[in-house]
mmCIF file of C-alpha atoms in Angstrom:
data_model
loop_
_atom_site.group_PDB
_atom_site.id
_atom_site.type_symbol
_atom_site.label_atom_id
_atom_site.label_comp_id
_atom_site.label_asym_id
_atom_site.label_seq_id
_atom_site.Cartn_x
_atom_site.Cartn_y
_atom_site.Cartn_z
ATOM 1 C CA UNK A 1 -15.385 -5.097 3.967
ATOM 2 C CA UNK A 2 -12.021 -4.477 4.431
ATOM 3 C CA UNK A 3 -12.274 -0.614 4.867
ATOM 4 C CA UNK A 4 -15.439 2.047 5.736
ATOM 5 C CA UNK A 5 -14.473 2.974 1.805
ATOM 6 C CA UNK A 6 -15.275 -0.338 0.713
ATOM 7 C CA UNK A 7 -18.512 -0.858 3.036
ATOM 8 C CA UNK A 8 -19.525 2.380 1.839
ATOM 9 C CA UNK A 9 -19.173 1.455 -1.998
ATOM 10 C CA UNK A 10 -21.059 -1.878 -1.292
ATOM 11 C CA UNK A 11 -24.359 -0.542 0.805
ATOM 12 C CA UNK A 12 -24.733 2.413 -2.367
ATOM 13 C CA UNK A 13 -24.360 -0.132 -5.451
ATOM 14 C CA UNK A 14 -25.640 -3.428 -4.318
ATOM 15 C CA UNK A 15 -28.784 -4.525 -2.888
ATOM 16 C CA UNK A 16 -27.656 -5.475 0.751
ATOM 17 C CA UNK A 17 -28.902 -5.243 4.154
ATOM 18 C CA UNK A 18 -26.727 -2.790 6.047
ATOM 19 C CA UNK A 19 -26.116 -5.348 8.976
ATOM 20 C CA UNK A 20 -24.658 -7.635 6.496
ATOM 21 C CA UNK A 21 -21.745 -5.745 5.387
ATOM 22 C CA UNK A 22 -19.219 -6.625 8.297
ATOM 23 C CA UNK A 23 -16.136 -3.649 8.900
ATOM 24 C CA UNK A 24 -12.982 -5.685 9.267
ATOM 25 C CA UNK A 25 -9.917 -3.822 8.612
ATOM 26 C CA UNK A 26 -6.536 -5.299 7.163
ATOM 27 C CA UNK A 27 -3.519 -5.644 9.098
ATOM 28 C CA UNK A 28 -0.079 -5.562 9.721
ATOM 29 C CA UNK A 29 2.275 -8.072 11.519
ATOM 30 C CA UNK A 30 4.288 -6.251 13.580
ATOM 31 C CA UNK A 31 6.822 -9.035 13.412
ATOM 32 C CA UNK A 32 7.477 -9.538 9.486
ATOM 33 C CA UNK A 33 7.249 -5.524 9.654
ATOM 34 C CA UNK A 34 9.353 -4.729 12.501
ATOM 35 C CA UNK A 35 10.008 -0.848 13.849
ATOM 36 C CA UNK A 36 13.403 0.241 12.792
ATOM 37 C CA UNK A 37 14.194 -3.036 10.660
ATOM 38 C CA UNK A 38 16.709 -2.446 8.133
ATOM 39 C CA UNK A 39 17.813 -4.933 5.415
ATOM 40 C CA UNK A 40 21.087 -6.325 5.696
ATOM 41 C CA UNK A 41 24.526 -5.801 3.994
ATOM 42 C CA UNK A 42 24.406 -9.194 2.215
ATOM 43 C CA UNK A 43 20.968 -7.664 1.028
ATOM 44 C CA UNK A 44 22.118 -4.390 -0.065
ATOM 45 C CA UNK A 45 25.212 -5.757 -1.631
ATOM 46 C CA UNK A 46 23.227 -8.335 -4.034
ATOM 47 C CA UNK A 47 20.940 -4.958 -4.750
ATOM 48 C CA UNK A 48 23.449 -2.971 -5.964
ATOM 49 C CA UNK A 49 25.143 -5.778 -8.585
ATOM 50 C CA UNK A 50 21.759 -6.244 -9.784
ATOM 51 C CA UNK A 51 20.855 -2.561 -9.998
ATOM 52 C CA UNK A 52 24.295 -0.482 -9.523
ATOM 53 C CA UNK A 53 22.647 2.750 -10.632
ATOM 54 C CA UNK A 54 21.031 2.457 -6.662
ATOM 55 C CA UNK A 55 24.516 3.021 -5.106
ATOM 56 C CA UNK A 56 24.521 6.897 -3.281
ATOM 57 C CA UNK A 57 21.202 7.581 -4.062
ATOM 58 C CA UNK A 58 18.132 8.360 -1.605
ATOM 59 C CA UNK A 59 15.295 5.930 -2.644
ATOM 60 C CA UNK A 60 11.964 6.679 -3.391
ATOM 61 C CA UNK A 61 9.340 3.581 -3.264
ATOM 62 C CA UNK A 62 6.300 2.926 -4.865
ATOM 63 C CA UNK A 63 5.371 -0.688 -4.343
ATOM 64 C CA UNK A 64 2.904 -2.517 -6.677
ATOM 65 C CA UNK A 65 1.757 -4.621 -9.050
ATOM 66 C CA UNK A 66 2.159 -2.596 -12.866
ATOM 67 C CA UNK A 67 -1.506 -1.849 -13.297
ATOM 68 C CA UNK A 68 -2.286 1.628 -14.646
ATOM 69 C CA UNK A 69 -4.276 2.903 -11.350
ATOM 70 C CA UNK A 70 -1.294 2.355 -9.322
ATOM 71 C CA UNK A 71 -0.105 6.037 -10.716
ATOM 72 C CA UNK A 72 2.573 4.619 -11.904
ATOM 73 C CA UNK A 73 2.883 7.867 -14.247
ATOM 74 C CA UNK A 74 2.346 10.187 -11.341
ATOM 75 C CA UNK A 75 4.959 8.896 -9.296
ATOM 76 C CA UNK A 76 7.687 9.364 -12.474
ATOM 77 C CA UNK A 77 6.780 12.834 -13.045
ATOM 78 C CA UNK A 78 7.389 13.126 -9.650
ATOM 79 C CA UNK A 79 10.664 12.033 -9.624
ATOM 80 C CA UNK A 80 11.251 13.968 -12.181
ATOM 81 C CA UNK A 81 10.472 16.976 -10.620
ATOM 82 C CA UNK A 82 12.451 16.812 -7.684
ATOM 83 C CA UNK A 83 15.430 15.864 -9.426
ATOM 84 C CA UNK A 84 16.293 19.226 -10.048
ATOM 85 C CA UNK A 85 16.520 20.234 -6.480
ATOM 86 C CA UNK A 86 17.163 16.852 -4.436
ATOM 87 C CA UNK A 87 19.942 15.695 -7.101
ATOM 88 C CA UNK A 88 20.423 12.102 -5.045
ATOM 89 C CA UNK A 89 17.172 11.242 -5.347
ATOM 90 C CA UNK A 90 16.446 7.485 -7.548
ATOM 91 C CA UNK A 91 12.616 6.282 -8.063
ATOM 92 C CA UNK A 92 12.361 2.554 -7.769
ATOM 93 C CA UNK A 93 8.683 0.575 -8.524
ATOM 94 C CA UNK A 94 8.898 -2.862 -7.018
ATOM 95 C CA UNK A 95 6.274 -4.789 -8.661
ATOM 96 C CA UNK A 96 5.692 -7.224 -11.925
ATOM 97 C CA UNK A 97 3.981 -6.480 -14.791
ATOM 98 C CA UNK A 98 1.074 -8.693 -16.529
ATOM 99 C CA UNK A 99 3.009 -11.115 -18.847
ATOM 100 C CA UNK A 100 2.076 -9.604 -22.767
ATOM 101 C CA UNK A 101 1.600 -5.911 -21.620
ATOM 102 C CA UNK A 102 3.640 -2.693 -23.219
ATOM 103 C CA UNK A 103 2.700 -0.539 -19.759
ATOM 104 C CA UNK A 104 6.261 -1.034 -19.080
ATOM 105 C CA UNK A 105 7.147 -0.326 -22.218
ATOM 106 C CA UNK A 106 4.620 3.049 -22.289
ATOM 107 C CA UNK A 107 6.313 4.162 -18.436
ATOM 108 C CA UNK A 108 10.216 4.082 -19.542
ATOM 109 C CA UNK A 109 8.957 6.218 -22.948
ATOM 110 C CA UNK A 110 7.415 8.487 -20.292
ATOM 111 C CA UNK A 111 10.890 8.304 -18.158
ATOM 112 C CA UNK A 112 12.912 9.202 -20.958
ATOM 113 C CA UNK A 113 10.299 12.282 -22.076
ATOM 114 C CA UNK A 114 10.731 13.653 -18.070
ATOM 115 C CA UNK A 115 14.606 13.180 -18.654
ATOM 116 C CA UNK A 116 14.908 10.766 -15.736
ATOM 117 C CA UNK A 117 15.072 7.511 -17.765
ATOM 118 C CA UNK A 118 18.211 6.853 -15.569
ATOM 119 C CA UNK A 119 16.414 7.541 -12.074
ATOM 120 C CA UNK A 120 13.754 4.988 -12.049
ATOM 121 C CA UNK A 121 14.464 1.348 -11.463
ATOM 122 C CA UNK A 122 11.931 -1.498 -12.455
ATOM 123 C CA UNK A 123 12.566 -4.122 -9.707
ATOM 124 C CA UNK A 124 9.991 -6.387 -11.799
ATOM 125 C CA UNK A 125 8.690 -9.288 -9.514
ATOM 126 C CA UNK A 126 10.005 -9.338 -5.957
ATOM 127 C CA UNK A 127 9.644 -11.885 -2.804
ATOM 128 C CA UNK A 128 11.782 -8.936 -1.155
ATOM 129 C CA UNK A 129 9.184 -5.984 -0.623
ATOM 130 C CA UNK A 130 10.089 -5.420 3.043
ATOM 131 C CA UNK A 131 13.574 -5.254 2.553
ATOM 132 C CA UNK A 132 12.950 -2.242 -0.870
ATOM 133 C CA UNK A 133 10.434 -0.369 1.722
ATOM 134 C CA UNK A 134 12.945 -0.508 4.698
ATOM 135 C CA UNK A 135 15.446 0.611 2.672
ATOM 136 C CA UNK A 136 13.533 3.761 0.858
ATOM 137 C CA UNK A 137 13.621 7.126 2.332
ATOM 138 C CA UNK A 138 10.157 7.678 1.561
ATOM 139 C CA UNK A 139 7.207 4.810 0.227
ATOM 140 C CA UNK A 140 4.616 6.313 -1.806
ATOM 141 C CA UNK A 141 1.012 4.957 -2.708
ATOM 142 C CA UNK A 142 -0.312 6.386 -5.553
ATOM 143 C CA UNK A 143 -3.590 4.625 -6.588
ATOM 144 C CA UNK A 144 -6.551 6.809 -8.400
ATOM 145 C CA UNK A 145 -9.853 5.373 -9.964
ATOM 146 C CA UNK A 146 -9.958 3.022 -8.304
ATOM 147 C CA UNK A 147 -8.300 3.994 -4.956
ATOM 148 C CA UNK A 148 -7.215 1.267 -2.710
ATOM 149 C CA UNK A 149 -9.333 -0.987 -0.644
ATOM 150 C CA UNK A 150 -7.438 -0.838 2.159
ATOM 151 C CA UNK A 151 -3.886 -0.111 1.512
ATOM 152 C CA UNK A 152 -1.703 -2.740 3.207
ATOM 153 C CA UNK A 153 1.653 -1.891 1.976
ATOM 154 C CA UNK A 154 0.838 1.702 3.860
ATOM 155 C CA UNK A 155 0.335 -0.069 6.671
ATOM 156 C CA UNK A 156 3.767 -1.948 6.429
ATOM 157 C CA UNK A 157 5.903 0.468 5.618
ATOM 158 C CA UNK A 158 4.260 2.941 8.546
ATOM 159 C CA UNK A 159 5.363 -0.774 10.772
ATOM 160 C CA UNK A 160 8.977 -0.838 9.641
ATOM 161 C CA UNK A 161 9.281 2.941 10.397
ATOM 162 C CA UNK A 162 9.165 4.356 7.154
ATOM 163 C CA UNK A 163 7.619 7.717 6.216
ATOM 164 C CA UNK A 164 4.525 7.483 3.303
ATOM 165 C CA UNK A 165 3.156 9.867 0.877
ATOM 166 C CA UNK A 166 -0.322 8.885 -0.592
ATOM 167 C CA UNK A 167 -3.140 10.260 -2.281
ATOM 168 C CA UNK A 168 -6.112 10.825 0.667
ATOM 169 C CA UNK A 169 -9.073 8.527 -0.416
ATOM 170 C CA UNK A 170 -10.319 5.193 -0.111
ATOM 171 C CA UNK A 171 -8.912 2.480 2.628
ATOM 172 C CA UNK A 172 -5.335 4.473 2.557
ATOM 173 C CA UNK A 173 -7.083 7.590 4.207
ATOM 174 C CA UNK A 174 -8.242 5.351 6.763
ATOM 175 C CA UNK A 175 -4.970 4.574 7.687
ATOM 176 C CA UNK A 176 -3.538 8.002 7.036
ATOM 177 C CA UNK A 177 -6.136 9.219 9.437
ATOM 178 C CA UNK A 178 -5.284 6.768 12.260
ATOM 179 C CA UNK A 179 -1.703 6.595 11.907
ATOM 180 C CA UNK A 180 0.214 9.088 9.855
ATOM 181 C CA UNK A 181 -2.082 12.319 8.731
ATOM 182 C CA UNK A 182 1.260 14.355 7.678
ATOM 183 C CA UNK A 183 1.423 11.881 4.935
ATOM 184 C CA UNK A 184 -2.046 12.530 3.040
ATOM 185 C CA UNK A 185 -2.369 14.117 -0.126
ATOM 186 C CA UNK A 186 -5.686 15.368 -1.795
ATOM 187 C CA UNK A 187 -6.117 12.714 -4.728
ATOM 188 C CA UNK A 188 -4.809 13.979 -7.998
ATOM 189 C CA UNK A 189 -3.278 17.450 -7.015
ATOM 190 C CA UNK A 190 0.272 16.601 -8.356
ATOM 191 C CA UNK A 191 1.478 19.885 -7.069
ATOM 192 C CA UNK A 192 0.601 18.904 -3.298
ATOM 193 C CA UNK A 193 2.562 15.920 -4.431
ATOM 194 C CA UNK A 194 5.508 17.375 -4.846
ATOM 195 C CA UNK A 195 5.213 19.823 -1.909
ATOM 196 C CA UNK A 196 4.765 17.713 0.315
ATOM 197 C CA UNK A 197 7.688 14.695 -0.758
ATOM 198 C CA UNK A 198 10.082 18.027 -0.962
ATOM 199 C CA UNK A 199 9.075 18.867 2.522
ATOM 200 C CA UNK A 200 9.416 14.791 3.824
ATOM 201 C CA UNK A 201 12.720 14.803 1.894
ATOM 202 C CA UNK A 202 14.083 17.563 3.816
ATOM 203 C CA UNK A 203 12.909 16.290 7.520
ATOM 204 C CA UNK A 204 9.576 14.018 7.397
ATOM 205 C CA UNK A 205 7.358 13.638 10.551
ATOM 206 C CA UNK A 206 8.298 10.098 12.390
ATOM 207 C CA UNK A 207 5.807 7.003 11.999
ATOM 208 C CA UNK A 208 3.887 6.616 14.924
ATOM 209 C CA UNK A 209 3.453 3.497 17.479
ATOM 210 C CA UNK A 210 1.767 1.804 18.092
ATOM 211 C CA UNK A 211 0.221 0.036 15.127
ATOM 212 C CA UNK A 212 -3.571 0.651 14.899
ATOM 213 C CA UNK A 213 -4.258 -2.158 12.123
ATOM 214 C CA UNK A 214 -2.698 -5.468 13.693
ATOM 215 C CA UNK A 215 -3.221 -8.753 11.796
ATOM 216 C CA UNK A 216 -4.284 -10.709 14.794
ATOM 217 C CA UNK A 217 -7.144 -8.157 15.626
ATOM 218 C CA UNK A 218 -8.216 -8.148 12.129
ATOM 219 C CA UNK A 219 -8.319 -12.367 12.201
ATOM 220 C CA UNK A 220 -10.157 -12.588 15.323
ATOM 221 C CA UNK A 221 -12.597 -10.010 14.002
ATOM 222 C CA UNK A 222 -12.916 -12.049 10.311
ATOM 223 C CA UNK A 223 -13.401 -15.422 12.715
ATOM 224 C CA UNK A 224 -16.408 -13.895 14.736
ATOM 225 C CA UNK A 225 -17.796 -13.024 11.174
ATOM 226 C CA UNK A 226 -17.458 -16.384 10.208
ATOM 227 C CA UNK A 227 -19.004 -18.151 13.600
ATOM 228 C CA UNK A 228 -21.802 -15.398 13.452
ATOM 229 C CA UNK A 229 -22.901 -16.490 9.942
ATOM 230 C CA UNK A 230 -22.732 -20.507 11.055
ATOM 231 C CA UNK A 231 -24.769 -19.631 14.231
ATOM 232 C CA UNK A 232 -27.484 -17.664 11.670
ATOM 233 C CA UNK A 233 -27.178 -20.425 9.804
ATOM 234 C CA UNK A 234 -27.882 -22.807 12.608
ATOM 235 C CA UNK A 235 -30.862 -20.617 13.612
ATOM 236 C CA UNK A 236 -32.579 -20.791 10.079
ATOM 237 C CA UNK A 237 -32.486 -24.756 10.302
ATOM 238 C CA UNK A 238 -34.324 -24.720 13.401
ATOM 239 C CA UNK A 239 -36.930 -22.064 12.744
ATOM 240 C CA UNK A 240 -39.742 -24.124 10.872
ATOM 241 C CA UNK A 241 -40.294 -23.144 7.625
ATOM 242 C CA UNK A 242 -44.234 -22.699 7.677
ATOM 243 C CA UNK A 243 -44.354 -21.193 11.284
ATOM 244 C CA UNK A 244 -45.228 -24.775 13.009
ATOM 245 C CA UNK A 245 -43.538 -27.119 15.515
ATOM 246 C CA UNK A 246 -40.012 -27.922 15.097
ATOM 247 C CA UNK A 247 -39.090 -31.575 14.587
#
C-alpha cells in the first residue's frame, strides 16, 4: 500500500490478513526534483510563444491528468475568486484529457461562467511537469472522492521548493503532515480554499528539508517486500503438505 489511507481502505473492504498489507510509501528523487530548481530561459521563452497570455502573470498549478476527481472545477472557481484581489494571478492545469471526452469542453464553459475564461491555460499533455511546477507560485492538489493514494506530484513540488495547497485526506495528508502542514485544507471547504491560497499568495510558509518520502527508501522497502514473499514462498515448498517428512 502506498499510503496508511490506502492500507486502511484495503484491511476494511477486502478479506486480507492484516500482516499482508505491506506500508510502502511513494517517493521523490531529490535529483529530477531538485531544491530551488528553476526552468530555464530557453524554457520559459518556448512557454510564452506557445501560451503568451502566461507573460507577467503569477502562476497557479494544478497538475493532472483531466479526470473529474482531480477538482478540476474547484480549482477554476478558485481562480476566479482571487482574481478580483490578486489581479496577476493566471490558473494553468498541466495534464491531457481522455481522447473522445467533452470535460474539457464542460471546464472552459465553467471558465467563461466565472469570467476568467482568459486566466486558465490548458497545457494538454506535457513531458515538462517539473519545469510548470518550478515555475508556479503556488501547486495545488485538488482530488475529492476519490482522494489520492499517495500524492506524488505533492511530494515533487514540496522537492523543487514550491509551496502546495491541497485538500487534507487520503495519501496527500500524509505528506502534508510530514512535510508541509501550513498547506492542508479540510476536503471540500472551498472557502478555506481560498483563505488560505490568499494568505500563501501574500507570503507562504517555505518547503521544508529534508525530504521525508525519498525514492530510494521507498525501493529498498518495495524490494524487502518482494524477497519476503519469495522466502514465504520458499518456506511453503518445504513444509510437507500432510504434516510428514520432507523429501
Amino acid at each position: 500500500a502506498v499510503s496508511e489511507a490506502v492500507r486502511a481502505y484495503t484491511l476494511h473492504n477486502y478479506d486480507v490478513e492484516a500482516d499482508r498489507v505491506k506500508l510502502v510509501h511513494g517517493g521523490a528523487d531529490e535529483q529530477a526534483f531538485p531544491r530551488g530548481y528553476r526552468p530555464d530561459s530557453a524554457w520559459l521563452k518556448r512557454v510564452l510563444e506557445e501560451f503568451p497570455e502566461l507573460s507577467n502573470r503569477r502562476w497557479l498549478c494544478l497538475p493532472g491528468r483531466l479526470s473529474r476527481y482531480k477538482g478540476h472545477g474547484d480549482f477554476i472557481n478558485l481562480v476566479a475568486g482571487l482574481v478580483g484581489d490578486y489581479p496577476d494571478l493566471h490558473g494553468i492545469i498541466v495534464g491531457a484529457g481522455r481522447e473522445g471526452s467533452r470535460y474539457r469542453d464542460q471546464l472552459e464553459g465553467l471558465a467563461l461562467d466565472g469570467g476568467v475564461v482568459d486566466r486558465i491555460t490548458f497545457t494538454g499533455e506535457r513531458d515538462d511537469i517539473r519545469e510548470w511546477m518550478a515555475a508556479a507560485e503556488l501547486v495545488f492538489s485538488l482530488c475529492s472522492d476519490p482522494p489520492e493514494a499517495f500524492g506524488r506530484t505533492v511530494l515533487e513540488a514540496l522537492c523543487l521548493g514550491r509551496p502546495v495547497v491541497a485538500w487534507n485526506h487520503g495519501g496527500v495528508a500524509e505528506i502534508l503532515q510530514r512535510m508541509y502542514p501550513f498547506g492542508a485544507v479540510p476536503p471540500g471547504n472551498t472557502g478555506a480554499l481560498r483563505a488560505q491560497t490568499a494568505t500563501f499568495l501574500d507570503q507562504a510558509p517555505p518547503a521544508p528539508l529534508p525530504n521525508a518520502f525519498p525514492l530510494e527508501e521507498s525501493m529498498r522497502r518495495t524490494e524487502a517486500v518482494y524477497h519476503e514473499v519469495l522466502e514465504r514462498r520458499r518456506t511453503e515448498k518445504r513444509a510437507p503438505a500432510d504434516g510428514g517428512t520432507s523429501k
